Amino acid sequence: MALVKRFTQFVDPPNEGNITQVPESVPTLGTPKIETRGMSFFYGTKQALYDINLQIQSRAVTALIGPSGCGKSTYLRSLNRMNDIIEGTRVTGEVLLDGADIYNRDVDVVSLRKRVGMVFQKSTPFPKSIFDNIAFGPRIAGQTNKSELQVIVERSLKQAALWNEVKDRLKESAMALSGGQQQRLCIARALATNPEVLLMDEPASALDPASTARIEDLIFELKQNYTIVIVTHNMQQAARISEMTAFFCVGRLVEIGQTKQLFTNPTQKETEDYITGRFG
Ligand SMILES: Nc1ncnc2c1ncn2[C@@H]1O[C@H](COP(=O)(O)OP(=O)(O)O)[C@@H](O)[C@H]1O
Ligand SMILES: [Mg+2]
């Protein structure tokens, strides 16, 4: 697996001639972890996504960007069938996870969502203790062994870079945590069921800059082991944390490419207009 180095700087004004520079290394283009083929999405009669063909690479971060209302969240939620809970929605085309269509009739949605976890824009801790928040998913999956649960809680909180801050207060309410801590708690909760994919819908948009930086660092760590798809309206953030960026506009995928290439040398005029701030 060869992933690009962290390039925190390249959205700053480029140095002379750097603008068309070839990326330092290329994400491995193996079998995609997720692929949508000719995928369209409808809320009742209103079509929100049109014929989306997109491949998401394993163990990398793919950012979804685009103007508000262009279908980013709809697309993200379709990847673990979160849209199923909205009445009257319909998907056509294929959404493949490791090559198998997640909309097949025999797919168990609960185990699908265990494999493909989700973190939302607004942190959503349950009004329970920190421990019980993290143990929630494993308990639903049938884990009742106290010491096993302790191991899972500690591992998940460590992975979410929250353990040191909460290890002495696991019995306290998660609602007492700061906004940034709550969001890391939600990430830990998603990790507790050992997912393969993490979907994140603007996970840092409600956070202050310091908490945002912690979430970004965390995403950078997590992609070693997880496939991450993140919606962000913050182009600098997409540039900092993702290998691949997909630009959506009015329900269509306009362009997907290596993040660095897409931000410095987009192939589509619409993408260029968006990233240079001419609309959106
Ligand atoms: N629950 C819903 N019911 C009907 N229409 C919806 C619903 N959620 C989103 N939409 C519509 O689908 C389109 C895409 O929305 P969304 O995926 O939320 O865009 P984004 O995340 O890019 O802002 C918008 O036109 C929005 O109004
Ligand atoms: Mg959205």
mmCIF file of N, CA and C in Angstrom, residues 1 7 20 41 47 50 62 98 106 116 119 121 134 144-145 149 156 163 183 219-220 222-224 248 259:
data_model
loop_
_atom_site.group_PDB
_atom_site.id
_atom_site.type_symbol
_atom_site.label_atom_id
_atom_site.label_comp_id
_atom_site.label_asym_id
_atom_site.label_seq_id
_atom_site.Cartn_x
_atom_site.Cartn_y
_atom_site.Cartn_z
ATOM 1 N N MET A 1 0.841 -1.196 0.000
ATOM 2 C CA MET A 1 0.000 0.000 0.000
ATOM 3 C C MET A 1 0.879 1.250 0.000
ATOM 4 N N PHE A 7 0.014 16.088 2.979
ATOM 5 C CA PHE A 7 0.451 17.329 2.335
ATOM 6 C C PHE A 7 -0.401 18.466 2.836
ATOM 7 N N THR A 20 1.551 22.145 -11.360
ATOM 8 C CA THR A 20 1.206 20.918 -12.081
ATOM 9 C C THR A 20 2.099 19.749 -11.677
ATOM 10 N N PHE A 41 -30.408 7.817 -7.050
ATOM 11 C CA PHE A 41 -31.123 7.803 -5.774
ATOM 12 C C PHE A 41 -32.321 8.737 -5.835
ATOM 13 N N GLN A 47 -35.382 13.051 -7.734
ATOM 14 C CA GLN A 47 -34.102 12.367 -7.916
ATOM 15 C C GLN A 47 -32.980 13.204 -7.307
ATOM 16 N N TYR A 50 -27.621 11.016 -9.691
ATOM 17 C CA TYR A 50 -27.752 10.581 -11.081
ATOM 18 C C TYR A 50 -26.548 9.746 -11.511
ATOM 19 N N THR A 62 -11.203 9.040 1.172
ATOM 20 C CA THR A 62 -11.839 9.654 0.010
ATOM 21 C C THR A 62 -12.733 10.772 0.507
ATOM 22 N N ASP A 98 -16.811 -4.850 -1.246
ATOM 23 C CA ASP A 98 -15.997 -6.022 -1.588
ATOM 24 C C ASP A 98 -16.645 -6.837 -2.709
ATOM 25 N N ASP A 106 -30.773 -10.479 0.299
ATOM 26 C CA ASP A 106 -30.314 -11.324 1.405
ATOM 27 C C ASP A 106 -29.328 -10.616 2.352
ATOM 28 N N VAL A 116 -19.782 -1.179 8.040
ATOM 29 C CA VAL A 116 -19.675 0.173 7.501
ATOM 30 C C VAL A 116 -20.265 1.139 8.526
ATOM 31 N N VAL A 119 -20.281 8.240 11.290
ATOM 32 C CA VAL A 119 -20.149 9.327 12.258
ATOM 33 C C VAL A 119 -20.803 10.562 11.642
ATOM 34 N N GLN A 121 -22.383 14.691 11.570
ATOM 35 C CA GLN A 121 -21.915 16.054 11.766
ATOM 36 C C GLN A 121 -22.081 16.500 13.213
ATOM 37 N N ILE A 134 -19.685 3.237 24.398
ATOM 38 C CA ILE A 134 -18.776 2.451 23.543
ATOM 39 C C ILE A 134 -19.206 0.986 23.501
ATOM 40 N N THR A 144 -21.464 -10.081 26.032
ATOM 41 C CA THR A 144 -21.920 -9.816 27.394
ATOM 42 C C THR A 144 -20.790 -9.931 28.411
ATOM 43 N N ASN A 145 -19.660 -10.469 27.981
ATOM 44 C CA ASN A 145 -18.543 -10.699 28.888
ATOM 45 C C ASN A 145 -17.927 -9.371 29.340
ATOM 46 N N LEU A 149 -15.703 -6.702 27.213
ATOM 47 C CA LEU A 149 -16.220 -5.360 26.936
ATOM 48 C C LEU A 149 -15.220 -4.299 27.374
ATOM 49 N N SER A 156 -11.042 0.903 21.754
ATOM 50 C CA SER A 156 -11.736 1.872 20.905
ATOM 51 C C SER A 156 -11.421 3.301 21.317
ATOM 52 N N TRP A 163 -8.715 8.024 25.141
ATOM 53 C CA TRP A 163 -8.526 7.219 26.344
ATOM 54 C C TRP A 163 -7.907 8.010 27.491
ATOM 55 N N GLN A 183 -17.307 14.093 19.857
ATOM 56 C CA GLN A 183 -17.163 13.602 18.497
ATOM 57 C C GLN A 183 -16.164 12.440 18.454
ATOM 58 N N ILE A 219 -8.120 10.905 11.877
ATOM 59 C CA ILE A 219 -8.463 10.315 10.578
ATOM 60 C C ILE A 219 -7.192 9.834 9.887
ATOM 61 N N PHE A 220 -6.160 10.628 10.020
ATOM 62 C CA PHE A 220 -4.890 10.272 9.407
ATOM 63 C C PHE A 220 -4.334 8.964 9.972
ATOM 64 N N LEU A 222 -6.280 6.613 11.463
ATOM 65 C CA LEU A 222 -7.242 5.531 11.240
ATOM 66 C C LEU A 222 -7.162 4.947 9.839
ATOM 67 N N LYS A 223 -6.735 5.753 8.889
ATOM 68 C CA LYS A 223 -6.756 5.242 7.517
ATOM 69 C C LYS A 223 -5.727 4.140 7.279
ATOM 70 N N GLN A 224 -4.803 3.955 8.246
ATOM 71 C CA GLN A 224 -3.895 2.816 8.131
ATOM 72 C C GLN A 224 -4.696 1.510 8.123
ATOM 73 N N PHE A 248 -18.919 16.611 -6.326
ATOM 74 C CA PHE A 248 -20.320 16.432 -6.709
ATOM 75 C C PHE A 248 -20.937 17.791 -7.017
ATOM 76 N N THR A 259 -6.401 13.775 -4.799
ATOM 77 C CA THR A 259 -6.733 15.063 -4.194
ATOM 78 C C THR A 259 -5.834 16.184 -4.706
#
